[in-house]
mmCIF file of C-alpha atoms and ligand atoms in Angstrom:
data_model
loop_
_atom_site.group_PDB
_atom_site.id
_atom_site.type_symbol
_atom_site.label_atom_id
_atom_site.label_comp_id
_atom_site.label_asym_id
_atom_site.label_seq_id
_atom_site.Cartn_x
_atom_site.Cartn_y
_atom_site.Cartn_z
ATOM 1 C CA MET Y 3 58.283 99.257 106.676
ATOM 2 C CA GLU Y 4 61.026 101.371 105.180
ATOM 3 C CA THR Y 5 63.861 103.010 107.071
ATOM 4 C CA LEU Y 6 64.594 106.597 106.179
ATOM 5 C CA TYR Y 7 68.030 108.184 106.198
ATOM 6 C CA LEU Y 8 68.656 111.882 106.044
ATOM 7 C CA ILE Y 9 71.933 112.605 104.244
ATOM 8 C CA LYS Y 10 74.049 115.738 104.288
ATOM 9 C CA PRO Y 11 75.924 115.862 101.002
ATOM 10 C CA GLY Y 12 79.494 117.132 101.003
ATOM 11 C CA GLU Y 13 81.007 120.124 99.302
ATOM 12 C CA LEU Y 14 78.208 120.232 96.783
ATOM 13 C CA GLU Y 15 77.183 123.710 97.882
ATOM 14 C CA LEU Y 16 80.489 125.014 96.626
ATOM 15 C CA LYS Y 17 79.780 123.738 93.167
ATOM 16 C CA ALA Y 18 76.873 125.945 92.190
ATOM 17 C CA GLY Y 19 77.900 125.697 88.526
ATOM 18 C CA ASN Y 20 77.510 121.960 88.173
ATOM 19 C CA LEU Y 21 75.510 121.236 91.301
ATOM 20 C CA ARG Y 22 72.975 119.152 89.407
ATOM 21 C CA GLU Y 23 75.589 116.922 87.873
ATOM 22 C CA PHE Y 24 77.249 116.397 91.276
ATOM 23 C CA GLU Y 25 73.938 115.605 92.913
ATOM 24 C CA SER Y 26 72.816 113.110 90.342
ATOM 25 C CA ARG Y 27 76.235 111.462 90.350
ATOM 26 C CA LEU Y 28 76.060 111.004 94.109
ATOM 27 C CA ARG Y 29 72.490 109.782 93.910
ATOM 28 C CA ARG Y 30 73.307 107.220 91.218
ATOM 29 C CA ASP Y 31 76.339 106.045 93.173
ATOM 30 C CA ILE Y 32 74.323 105.510 96.372
ATOM 31 C CA GLU Y 33 71.593 103.644 94.497
ATOM 32 C CA LYS Y 34 74.132 101.505 92.674
ATOM 33 C CA ARG Y 35 75.899 100.597 95.912
ATOM 34 C CA MET Y 36 72.485 99.623 97.308
ATOM 35 C CA GLU Y 37 72.117 97.359 94.258
ATOM 36 C CA GLY Y 38 69.058 99.248 93.126
ATOM 37 C CA ARG Y 39 67.137 98.225 96.245
ATOM 38 C CA ALA Y 40 66.845 101.686 97.748
ATOM 39 C CA ARG Y 41 65.757 105.054 96.441
ATOM 40 C CA VAL Y 42 67.302 108.501 96.890
ATOM 41 C CA ASP Y 43 65.310 111.743 96.786
ATOM 42 C CA ILE Y 44 67.192 114.974 96.291
ATOM 43 C CA ARG Y 45 65.969 118.035 98.212
ATOM 44 C CA PRO Y 46 67.721 121.360 98.616
ATOM 45 C CA GLY Y 47 70.778 120.682 100.789
ATOM 46 C CA ARG Y 48 69.595 117.200 101.780
ATOM 47 C CA PHE Y 49 69.222 113.747 100.304
ATOM 48 C CA PHE Y 50 66.770 111.201 101.625
ATOM 49 C CA LEU Y 51 67.415 107.485 101.269
ATOM 50 C CA ARG Y 52 64.562 105.037 101.731
ATOM 51 C CA VAL Y 53 65.702 101.524 102.534
ATOM 52 C CA PRO Y 54 63.548 98.388 102.744
ATOM 53 C CA GLU Y 55 63.513 96.748 106.157
ATOM 54 C CA GLY Y 56 66.491 94.450 106.729
ATOM 55 C CA LEU Y 57 68.950 96.412 104.566
ATOM 56 C CA GLU Y 58 69.874 98.971 107.220
ATOM 57 C CA ASP Y 59 73.323 97.512 107.880
ATOM 58 C CA GLN Y 60 74.184 97.601 104.211
ATOM 59 C CA ALA Y 61 72.841 101.141 103.916
ATOM 60 C CA GLU Y 62 74.927 102.319 106.850
ATOM 61 C CA ARG Y 63 78.084 100.762 105.436
ATOM 62 C CA VAL Y 64 77.407 102.424 102.094
ATOM 63 C CA LEU Y 65 76.719 105.808 103.665
ATOM 64 C CA SER Y 66 79.757 105.696 105.936
ATOM 65 C CA MET Y 67 82.153 104.835 103.092
ATOM 66 C CA ILE Y 68 80.923 106.575 99.977
ATOM 67 C CA PRO Y 69 82.741 109.806 99.070
ATOM 68 C CA GLY Y 70 80.571 112.927 98.906
ATOM 69 C CA ILE Y 71 78.671 112.667 102.194
ATOM 70 C CA VAL Y 72 79.394 114.766 105.290
ATOM 71 C CA GLY Y 73 77.002 112.935 107.573
ATOM 72 C CA TYR Y 74 73.855 110.886 107.769
ATOM 73 C CA ALA Y 75 71.246 109.930 110.310
ATOM 74 C CA ARG Y 76 68.360 107.542 110.605
ATOM 75 C CA ALA Y 77 65.324 109.782 110.558
ATOM 76 C CA LEU Y 78 61.597 109.740 111.202
ATOM 77 C CA THR Y 79 59.217 111.764 109.116
ATOM 78 C CA CYS Y 80 55.669 112.951 109.618
ATOM 79 C CA GLY Y 81 53.229 115.709 108.787
ATOM 80 C CA LYS Y 82 53.869 119.217 110.046
ATOM 81 C CA THR Y 83 51.664 119.107 113.128
ATOM 82 C CA MET Y 84 52.895 119.400 116.697
ATOM 83 C CA PRO Y 85 51.294 116.166 117.989
ATOM 84 C CA GLU Y 86 52.938 114.136 115.235
ATOM 85 C CA ILE Y 87 56.292 115.866 115.612
ATOM 86 C CA GLY Y 88 56.161 115.560 119.401
ATOM 87 C CA GLU Y 89 55.521 111.835 119.249
ATOM 88 C CA ARG Y 90 58.595 111.319 117.002
ATOM 89 C CA ALA Y 91 60.795 113.592 119.088
ATOM 90 C CA LEU Y 92 59.893 111.550 122.152
ATOM 91 C CA ARG Y 93 60.813 108.341 120.355
ATOM 92 C CA ILE Y 94 64.247 109.712 119.451
ATOM 93 C CA ALA Y 95 64.779 111.041 122.983
ATOM 94 C CA ARG Y 96 63.797 107.695 124.449
ATOM 95 C CA GLU Y 97 66.398 105.994 122.272
ATOM 96 C CA GLY Y 98 68.988 108.436 123.600
ATOM 97 C CA ARG Y 99 68.001 107.729 127.185
ATOM 98 C CA ASP Y 100 68.009 103.976 126.551
ATOM 99 C CA ALA Y 101 71.527 104.340 125.188
ATOM 100 C CA GLY Y 102 72.544 105.629 128.625
ATOM 101 C CA HIS Y 103 72.551 109.388 128.036
ATOM 102 C CA SER Y 104 71.097 111.806 130.545
ATOM 103 C CA THR Y 105 71.521 115.302 129.048
ATOM 104 C CA PHE Y 106 70.077 116.493 125.754
ATOM 105 C CA LYS Y 107 69.056 119.443 123.689
ATOM 106 C CA VAL Y 108 66.668 119.950 120.819
ATOM 107 C CA GLU Y 109 68.005 121.605 117.704
ATOM 108 C CA ALA Y 110 65.307 122.817 115.356
ATOM 109 C CA ARG Y 111 65.492 124.189 111.809
ATOM 110 C CA ARG Y 112 62.579 125.728 110.067
ATOM 111 C CA ALA Y 113 63.187 125.714 106.314
ATOM 112 C CA ASP Y 114 59.433 126.178 105.774
ATOM 113 C CA LYS Y 115 58.861 129.691 107.071
ATOM 114 C CA GLY Y 116 55.110 129.094 106.933
ATOM 115 C CA PHE Y 117 55.333 126.830 109.977
ATOM 116 C CA PRO Y 118 53.756 128.699 112.919
ATOM 117 C CA LEU Y 119 56.555 128.190 115.457
ATOM 118 C CA ASP Y 120 60.033 129.525 114.768
ATOM 119 C CA SER Y 121 63.119 127.372 115.415
ATOM 120 C CA TYR Y 122 63.512 128.622 118.953
ATOM 121 C CA GLY Y 123 59.846 128.145 119.824
ATOM 122 C CA LEU Y 124 59.832 124.680 118.327
ATOM 123 C CA ALA Y 125 62.947 123.612 120.252
ATOM 124 C CA ARG Y 126 61.507 124.957 123.488
ATOM 125 C CA GLU Y 127 58.177 123.271 123.064
ATOM 126 C CA LEU Y 128 59.719 119.892 122.203
ATOM 127 C CA GLY Y 129 62.300 120.192 124.972
ATOM 128 C CA GLY Y 130 59.471 120.754 127.453
ATOM 129 C CA LEU Y 131 57.572 117.765 126.125
ATOM 130 C CA ILE Y 132 60.607 115.513 126.495
ATOM 131 C CA LEU Y 133 61.339 116.712 130.038
ATOM 132 C CA GLU Y 134 57.737 116.067 131.034
ATOM 133 C CA ASN Y 135 57.555 112.572 129.581
ATOM 134 C CA LEU Y 136 61.013 111.168 130.137
ATOM 135 C CA PRO Y 137 62.124 111.573 133.742
ATOM 136 C CA GLY Y 138 65.863 111.331 134.229
ATOM 137 C CA LEU Y 139 66.683 113.560 131.268
ATOM 138 C CA THR Y 140 67.870 117.119 131.707
ATOM 139 C CA VAL Y 141 68.643 119.843 129.204
ATOM 140 C CA ASP Y 142 72.197 120.941 128.535
ATOM 141 C CA VAL Y 143 72.376 123.294 125.574
ATOM 142 C CA LYS Y 144 76.167 123.707 125.686
ATOM 143 C CA ARG Y 145 77.406 120.127 125.926
ATOM 144 C CA PRO Y 146 74.501 117.741 125.569
ATOM 145 C CA GLU Y 147 75.183 114.011 125.485
ATOM 146 C CA PHE Y 148 72.741 113.735 122.628
ATOM 147 C CA THR Y 149 70.707 116.006 120.417
ATOM 148 C CA VAL Y 150 67.243 115.624 118.980
ATOM 149 C CA PHE Y 151 67.207 117.301 115.574
ATOM 150 C CA VAL Y 152 64.021 118.572 113.979
ATOM 151 C CA GLU Y 153 63.759 119.976 110.466
ATOM 152 C CA ILE Y 154 60.588 121.459 109.104
ATOM 153 C CA ARG Y 155 60.690 121.277 105.303
ATOM 154 C CA GLU Y 156 58.155 119.847 102.849
ATOM 155 C CA ARG Y 157 57.487 117.465 105.760
ATOM 156 C CA ALA Y 158 58.845 117.284 109.283
ATOM 157 C CA TYR Y 159 62.008 115.220 109.833
ATOM 158 C CA ILE Y 160 63.197 114.192 113.262
ATOM 159 C CA HIS Y 161 66.466 112.418 113.977
ATOM 160 C CA GLY Y 162 69.136 111.671 116.548
ATOM 161 C CA PRO Y 163 72.932 111.542 116.249
ATOM 162 C CA ILE Y 164 74.515 112.343 112.903
ATOM 163 C CA ARG Y 165 77.104 109.810 111.932
ATOM 164 C CA LYS Y 166 80.180 110.909 110.014
ATOM 165 C CA GLY Y 167 80.596 110.288 106.314
ATOM 166 C CA GLN Y 168 83.819 110.386 104.299
ATOM 167 C CA LYS Y 169 83.260 113.973 103.063
ATOM 168 C CA GLY Y 170 84.847 114.819 99.736
ATOM 169 C CA LEU Y 171 83.275 114.735 96.293
ATOM 170 C CA PRO Y 172 81.236 112.144 94.412
ATOM 171 C CA VAL Y 173 83.370 109.516 92.701
ATOM 172 C CA GLY Y 174 83.856 110.284 89.025
ATOM 173 C CA SER Y 175 83.123 113.990 89.291
ATOM 174 C CA ALA Y 176 86.843 114.660 88.708
ATOM 175 C CA GLY Y 177 87.172 112.052 85.953
ATOM 176 C CA LYS Y 178 89.262 108.918 86.122
ATOM 177 C CA GLY Y 179 92.743 108.483 87.576
ATOM 178 C CA LEU Y 180 95.200 105.642 87.133
ATOM 179 C CA LEU Y 181 96.552 104.511 90.506
ATOM 180 C CA LEU Y 182 100.019 102.976 90.588
ATOM 181 C CA LEU Y 183 99.242 100.315 93.144
ATOM 182 C CA SER Y 184 102.035 98.342 94.794
ATOM 183 C CA GLY Y 185 101.669 95.981 97.721
ATOM 184 C CA GLY Y 186 102.991 98.633 100.114
ATOM 185 C CA ILE Y 187 101.285 100.813 102.699
ATOM 186 C CA ASP Y 188 101.252 104.090 100.818
ATOM 187 C CA SER Y 189 99.672 103.596 97.433
ATOM 188 C CA PRO Y 190 96.306 102.192 98.631
ATOM 189 C CA VAL Y 191 95.947 105.193 100.950
ATOM 190 C CA ALA Y 192 96.797 107.517 98.069
ATOM 191 C CA GLY Y 193 94.074 105.894 95.959
ATOM 192 C CA TYR Y 194 91.549 106.269 98.744
ATOM 193 C CA LEU Y 195 92.377 109.957 99.207
ATOM 194 C CA MET Y 196 92.063 110.755 95.509
ATOM 195 C CA ALA Y 197 88.797 108.814 95.208
ATOM 196 C CA LYS Y 198 87.513 111.227 97.855
ATOM 197 C CA ARG Y 199 88.509 114.112 95.599
ATOM 198 C CA GLY Y 200 86.214 112.763 92.933
ATOM 199 C CA LEU Y 201 88.456 110.481 90.869
ATOM 200 C CA SER Y 202 87.138 107.133 89.812
ATOM 201 C CA LEU Y 203 90.037 104.683 89.761
ATOM 202 C CA GLU Y 204 91.688 102.099 87.645
ATOM 203 C CA ALA Y 205 94.896 100.605 89.016
ATOM 204 C CA VAL Y 206 98.099 99.285 87.538
ATOM 205 C CA TYR Y 207 100.405 96.832 89.252
ATOM 206 C CA PHE Y 208 103.833 96.033 87.803
ATOM 207 C CA ASN Y 209 105.035 92.581 88.675
ATOM 208 C CA ALA Y 210 108.176 90.656 87.819
ATOM 209 C CA TYR Y 211 106.876 87.131 87.542
ATOM 210 C CA PRO Y 212 108.502 84.587 88.186
ATOM 211 C CA TYR Y 213 110.675 86.689 90.515
ATOM 212 C CA THR Y 214 107.595 87.957 92.276
ATOM 213 C CA SER Y 215 104.967 85.459 93.346
ATOM 214 C CA ARG Y 216 101.288 84.930 92.736
ATOM 215 C CA GLU Y 217 100.760 85.757 96.418
ATOM 216 C CA ALA Y 218 102.242 89.201 95.856
ATOM 217 C CA TRP Y 219 99.649 89.764 93.158
ATOM 218 C CA GLU Y 220 96.829 88.446 95.352
ATOM 219 C CA LYS Y 221 97.826 90.937 97.974
ATOM 220 C CA VAL Y 222 97.527 93.790 95.496
ATOM 221 C CA ARG Y 223 94.143 92.478 94.371
ATOM 222 C CA ASP Y 224 92.992 92.357 98.006
ATOM 223 C CA LEU Y 225 94.209 95.911 98.570
ATOM 224 C CA ALA Y 226 92.289 97.052 95.496
ATOM 225 C CA ALA Y 227 89.179 95.377 96.914
ATOM 226 C CA VAL Y 228 89.464 97.369 100.151
ATOM 227 C CA VAL Y 229 90.019 100.655 98.298
ATOM 228 C CA ALA Y 230 86.979 99.742 96.158
ATOM 229 C CA ARG Y 231 84.762 99.868 99.273
ATOM 230 C CA TYR Y 232 85.272 103.614 99.082
ATOM 231 C CA SER Y 233 85.966 104.289 95.406
ATOM 232 C CA GLY Y 234 83.612 101.788 93.822
ATOM 233 C CA PRO Y 235 84.825 99.100 91.391
ATOM 234 C CA ILE Y 236 88.455 99.229 90.259
ATOM 235 C CA VAL Y 237 89.807 97.734 87.058
ATOM 236 C CA LEU Y 238 93.193 96.255 87.979
ATOM 237 C CA HIS Y 239 95.786 96.010 85.206
ATOM 238 C CA THR Y 240 98.687 93.686 85.925
ATOM 239 C CA VAL Y 241 101.661 94.449 83.741
ATOM 240 C CA SER Y 242 104.701 92.204 83.582
ATOM 241 C CA PHE Y 243 107.883 94.209 83.967
ATOM 242 C CA THR Y 244 110.234 91.237 83.944
ATOM 243 C CA GLU Y 245 111.720 92.000 80.506
ATOM 244 C CA ILE Y 246 111.972 95.689 81.274
ATOM 245 C CA GLN Y 247 113.807 94.973 84.489
ATOM 246 C CA ARG Y 248 116.164 92.636 82.670
ATOM 247 C CA ALA Y 249 116.859 95.320 80.087
ATOM 248 C CA ILE Y 250 117.619 97.832 82.819
ATOM 249 C CA LYS Y 251 119.874 95.378 84.609
ATOM 250 C CA ARG Y 252 121.755 94.661 81.388
ATOM 251 C CA GLY Y 253 122.159 98.211 80.192
ATOM 252 C CA ALA Y 254 122.196 100.610 83.141
ATOM 253 C CA PRO Y 255 124.646 101.314 85.952
ATOM 254 C CA GLU Y 256 123.578 99.574 89.114
ATOM 255 C CA GLU Y 257 122.997 102.744 91.119
ATOM 256 C CA CYS Y 258 120.443 103.916 88.538
ATOM 257 C CA SER Y 259 118.393 100.737 88.357
ATOM 258 C CA THR Y 260 115.621 101.702 90.790
ATOM 259 C CA LEU Y 261 115.404 105.196 89.354
ATOM 260 C CA PHE Y 262 115.056 103.859 85.816
ATOM 261 C CA LEU Y 263 112.496 101.298 86.931
ATOM 262 C CA ARG Y 264 110.363 104.094 88.412
ATOM 263 C CA ALA Y 265 110.730 106.124 85.230
ATOM 264 C CA ALA Y 266 109.676 103.118 83.155
ATOM 265 C CA MET Y 267 106.636 102.608 85.418
ATOM 266 C CA VAL Y 268 105.581 106.203 84.849
ATOM 267 C CA GLN Y 269 106.173 105.880 81.123
ATOM 268 C CA ALA Y 270 104.057 102.720 80.950
ATOM 269 C CA SER Y 271 101.377 104.280 83.151
ATOM 270 C CA HIS Y 272 101.237 107.287 80.858
ATOM 271 C CA ASP Y 273 100.581 105.048 77.856
ATOM 272 C CA LEU Y 274 98.033 102.970 79.747
ATOM 273 C CA ALA Y 275 96.254 106.122 80.954
ATOM 274 C CA GLY Y 276 95.904 107.151 77.309
ATOM 275 C CA GLN Y 277 94.393 103.790 76.424
ATOM 276 C CA ILE Y 278 91.835 103.792 79.233
ATOM 277 C CA GLY Y 279 90.972 107.498 79.215
ATOM 278 C CA ALA Y 280 92.502 108.429 82.570
ATOM 279 C CA ASN Y 281 93.268 112.118 83.076
ATOM 280 C CA SER Y 282 95.921 111.683 85.772
ATOM 281 C CA LEU Y 283 98.260 109.307 87.592
ATOM 282 C CA VAL Y 284 98.160 108.690 91.349
ATOM 283 C CA THR Y 285 101.099 107.453 93.420
ATOM 284 C CA GLY Y 286 101.891 106.947 97.091
ATOM 285 C CA GLU Y 287 105.141 108.884 96.921
ATOM 286 C CA SER Y 288 106.257 110.867 99.954
ATOM 287 C CA LEU Y 289 109.140 113.287 99.759
ATOM 288 C CA GLY Y 290 112.413 111.839 100.976
ATOM 289 C CA GLN Y 291 110.956 108.531 102.138
ATOM 290 C CA VAL Y 292 113.258 106.441 99.971
ATOM 291 C CA ALA Y 293 116.051 107.179 97.491
ATOM 292 C CA SER Y 294 113.692 107.250 94.526
ATOM 293 C CA GLN Y 295 111.597 109.935 96.183
ATOM 294 C CA THR Y 296 113.993 112.870 96.327
ATOM 295 C CA ALA Y 297 112.916 115.986 94.450
ATOM 296 C CA GLU Y 298 115.551 115.299 91.774
ATOM 297 C CA ASN Y 299 114.467 111.705 91.275
ATOM 298 C CA ILE Y 300 110.785 112.541 91.230
ATOM 299 C CA ARG Y 301 111.599 115.107 88.558
ATOM 300 C CA PHE Y 302 113.435 112.451 86.607
ATOM 301 C CA SER Y 303 110.676 109.861 86.693
ATOM 302 C CA GLN Y 304 107.867 112.297 86.001
ATOM 303 C CA ALA Y 305 109.590 113.583 82.871
ATOM 304 C CA ARG Y 306 108.038 110.659 80.973
ATOM 305 C CA THR Y 307 104.525 112.027 81.246
ATOM 306 C CA ASP Y 308 102.744 115.338 80.932
ATOM 307 C CA LEU Y 309 99.755 114.063 82.875
ATOM 308 C CA PRO Y 310 99.346 115.482 86.356
ATOM 309 C CA ILE Y 311 100.700 113.031 88.931
ATOM 310 C CA PHE Y 312 98.687 113.280 92.122
ATOM 311 C CA ARG Y 313 100.718 112.401 95.213
ATOM 312 C CA PRO Y 314 98.418 113.086 98.144
ATOM 313 C CA LEU Y 315 101.005 111.713 100.607
ATOM 314 C CA ILE Y 316 103.906 113.842 99.434
ATOM 315 C CA GLY Y 317 104.005 115.811 102.703
ATOM 316 C CA VAL Y 318 102.592 113.197 105.034
ATOM 317 C CA ASP Y 319 104.654 111.411 107.703
ATOM 318 C CA LYS Y 320 104.774 107.644 107.454
ATOM 319 C CA GLU Y 321 103.138 107.320 110.851
ATOM 320 C CA ASP Y 322 100.128 109.348 109.769
ATOM 321 C CA THR Y 323 99.841 107.343 106.573
ATOM 322 C CA MET Y 324 99.909 104.172 108.650
ATOM 323 C CA LYS Y 325 97.089 105.495 110.783
ATOM 324 C CA MET Y 326 94.990 106.212 107.710
ATOM 325 C CA ALA Y 327 95.799 102.749 106.366
ATOM 326 C CA ARG Y 328 94.525 101.230 109.618
ATOM 327 C CA ASP Y 329 91.390 103.355 109.540
ATOM 328 C CA ILE Y 330 90.455 102.386 106.005
ATOM 329 C CA GLY Y 331 91.385 98.732 106.465
ATOM 330 C CA THR Y 332 94.378 98.311 104.138
ATOM 331 C CA TYR Y 333 97.143 98.204 106.744
ATOM 332 C CA GLU Y 334 96.785 94.558 107.746
ATOM 333 C CA ILE Y 335 97.025 93.490 104.118
ATOM 334 C CA SER Y 336 99.904 95.829 103.296
ATOM 335 C CA ILE Y 337 102.139 94.481 106.053
ATOM 336 C CA LEU Y 338 101.882 90.881 104.862
ATOM 337 C CA PRO Y 339 105.292 89.792 103.616
ATOM 338 C CA TYR Y 340 105.731 90.015 99.862
ATOM 339 C CA GLU Y 341 108.418 90.652 97.297
ATOM 340 C CA ASP Y 342 108.431 94.036 95.690
ATOM 341 C CA CYS Y 343 109.198 93.977 92.011
ATOM 342 C CA CYS Y 344 112.486 95.706 92.857
ATOM 343 C CA VAL Y 345 113.766 92.280 93.962
ATOM 344 C CA LEU Y 346 115.731 91.997 90.751
ATOM 345 C CA PHE Y 347 117.918 94.795 91.949
ATOM 346 C CA SER Y 348 118.256 96.778 95.102
ATOM 347 C CA PRO Y 349 121.374 98.797 94.512
ATOM 348 C CA GLU Y 350 123.465 99.264 97.613
ATOM 349 C CA HIS Y 351 124.011 102.946 96.825
ATOM 350 C CA PRO Y 352 121.090 104.166 94.735
ATOM 351 C CA ILE Y 353 121.581 107.534 93.101
ATOM 352 C CA LEU Y 354 119.945 110.304 95.140
ATOM 353 C CA ARG Y 355 120.239 113.364 92.922
ATOM 354 C CA SER Y 356 119.755 112.388 89.333
ATOM 355 C CA ARG Y 357 120.179 114.953 86.565
ATOM 356 C CA PRO Y 358 118.188 114.952 83.361
ATOM 357 C CA ASP Y 359 121.286 115.854 81.312
ATOM 358 C CA ARG Y 360 123.350 113.047 82.832
ATOM 359 C CA GLU Y 361 120.994 110.104 83.476
ATOM 360 C CA GLY Y 362 118.414 111.096 80.866
ATOM 361 C CA PRO Y 363 120.439 109.967 77.818
ATOM 362 C CA MET Y 364 121.373 106.750 79.646
ATOM 363 C CA TYR Y 365 117.728 105.980 80.195
ATOM 364 C CA GLU Y 366 116.830 106.819 76.605
ATOM 365 C CA SER Y 367 119.588 104.572 75.274
ATOM 366 C CA LEU Y 368 117.911 101.592 76.914
ATOM 367 C CA ASN Y 369 115.155 102.005 74.341
ATOM 368 C CA LEU Y 370 112.419 100.576 76.497
ATOM 369 C CA GLU Y 371 109.421 101.547 74.329
ATOM 370 C CA PRO Y 372 109.059 98.201 72.535
ATOM 371 C CA TYR Y 373 109.238 96.330 75.842
ATOM 372 C CA ILE Y 374 106.712 98.659 77.410
ATOM 373 C CA SER Y 375 104.192 98.374 74.609
ATOM 374 C CA GLU Y 376 104.535 94.599 74.602
ATOM 375 C CA ALA Y 377 104.055 94.503 78.394
ATOM 376 C CA LEU Y 378 100.918 96.619 78.095
ATOM 377 C CA ARG Y 379 99.585 94.561 75.218
ATOM 378 C CA THR Y 380 99.878 91.346 77.229
ATOM 379 C CA ARG Y 381 98.584 92.749 80.499
ATOM 380 C CA GLU Y 382 96.085 90.922 82.673
ATOM 381 C CA ILE Y 383 92.847 92.783 83.373
ATOM 382 C CA LEU Y 384 90.646 92.094 86.362
ATOM 383 C CA GLU Y 385 87.577 93.998 87.476
ATOM 384 C CA VAL Y 386 87.702 94.245 91.252
ATOM 385 C CA PRO Y 387 84.062 94.690 92.244
ATOM 386 C CA TYR Y 388 82.564 96.981 94.814
ATOM 387 C CA SER Y 389 81.415 95.301 97.979
ATOM 388 C CA THR Y 390 80.644 96.657 101.433
HETATM 389 P P1 ATP R 25 104.199 101.946 98.665
HETATM 390 O O1 ATP R 25 104.088 101.708 100.132
HETATM 391 O O2 ATP R 25 102.980 102.531 98.083
HETATM 392 O O3 ATP R 25 104.715 100.733 97.915
HETATM 393 P P2 ATP R 25 106.813 102.896 98.922
HETATM 394 O O4 ATP R 25 107.050 103.736 100.088
HETATM 395 O O5 ATP R 25 107.204 101.450 98.982
HETATM 396 O O6 ATP R 25 105.294 103.034 98.495
HETATM 397 P P3 ATP R 25 108.122 103.075 96.416
HETATM 398 O O7 ATP R 25 108.239 101.609 96.450
HETATM 399 O O8 ATP R 25 109.301 103.900 96.070
HETATM 400 O O9 ATP R 25 107.558 103.634 97.763
HETATM 401 O O10 ATP R 25 106.986 103.440 95.399
HETATM 402 C C1 ATP R 25 106.539 104.747 95.188
HETATM 403 C C2 ATP R 25 105.221 104.670 94.444
HETATM 404 O O11 ATP R 25 105.410 104.072 93.164
HETATM 405 C C3 ATP R 25 104.230 103.760 95.142
HETATM 406 O O12 ATP R 25 103.492 104.441 96.147
HETATM 407 C C4 ATP R 25 103.337 103.340 94.012
HETATM 408 O O13 ATP R 25 102.399 104.342 93.699
HETATM 409 C C5 ATP R 25 104.336 103.222 92.856
HETATM 410 N N1 ATP R 25 104.842 101.835 92.744
HETATM 411 C C6 ATP R 25 105.927 101.292 93.290
HETATM 412 N N2 ATP R 25 106.051 99.992 92.965
HETATM 413 C C7 ATP R 25 105.006 99.696 92.185
HETATM 414 C C8 ATP R 25 104.544 98.507 91.512
HETATM 415 N N3 ATP R 25 105.205 97.357 91.600
HETATM 416 N N4 ATP R 25 103.403 98.582 90.796
HETATM 417 C C9 ATP R 25 102.709 99.740 90.701
HETATM 418 N N5 ATP R 25 103.086 100.869 91.302
HETATM 419 C C10 ATP R 25 104.208 100.865 92.032
HETATM 420 MG MG1 MG R 26 106.737 99.993 97.534
#
């Protein structure tokens, strides 16, 4: 026996122009996450996923985490006759009652206008049938504890509660972004949010081995693995910034060291994005959170790229970011102790309002390009797989 899921795709309706591409991208992504063991059928406004018995848990994890889905429900299907539909509606209602609910309503949709009963008539008829057969249930159309949904389309589909999906757009429909992933709380959340806007992700982590440890790297890898539950597989590039940090320490005033490190990260990310075909950078920056995240300093560090830098957390309070991190499952990993690659220098009084005409020439005189290209050339590359 197969289990059927009815899926409500996300903002696809808005995309009339490339609807087909969006749909087939979402379909391929669902099938890939099901390891080819389940099939998706695309119907107007709905997808149907057929899952072999025993894979329901996997299917529900996939459907609850994949970007591009508003909601999904386990559904029953049958021919378009009242006895068949009634039998399924009763089964769904019984499940609701067994789950401890006592009020319900029937919500019917008739996409096939050839069906003899209209939506209202259908809902009334099925509501009556349920009341007759399942004592203890009463109708409450305003605030029912559960709803029996019926859709008459090419066949009849009957289902109970709709579970929430992640919404957003299918991964990859907006191209590929390069996520600057640190071991902190913010950047994994930023990656998750942009994956939901349709970016597939690769990630770059700048370490300062031997000043930062292998454990710090493992933490970043584990964070990438959690983000990958939503975004799909992530290629993680680990780039050694030890020489670059030494060069900054040697040649720059102490108060500029963090600022210049950020600028060098953006510069390296820009070059890496070019090599891997990413159309944008993604960071976890939030305005004013730390000295390097003032408007002036963000301007300074972004001057080394003309790619768009997506900062979905720029206006988000730390507390709200922490809540999202808990919800998606990265928080517990992010708060593990680790050394940031700033360990080589944490200036006591970092510059807050840098100026391109003042600090710009200083940064340029460090001549970091050769170090950056060498660091990129010798980077470590790991494919962090998708898993539910
Ligand atoms: P996070 O919690 O994401 O580390 P943060 O509040 O600690 O952010 P910063 O350390 O100033 O802020 O970093 C700002 C952004 O720069 C990070 O969100 C991340 O995108 C990027 N970044 C910082 N350090 C690194 C690193 N070592 N490797 C890759 N990206 C980094
Ligand atoms: Mg950080």
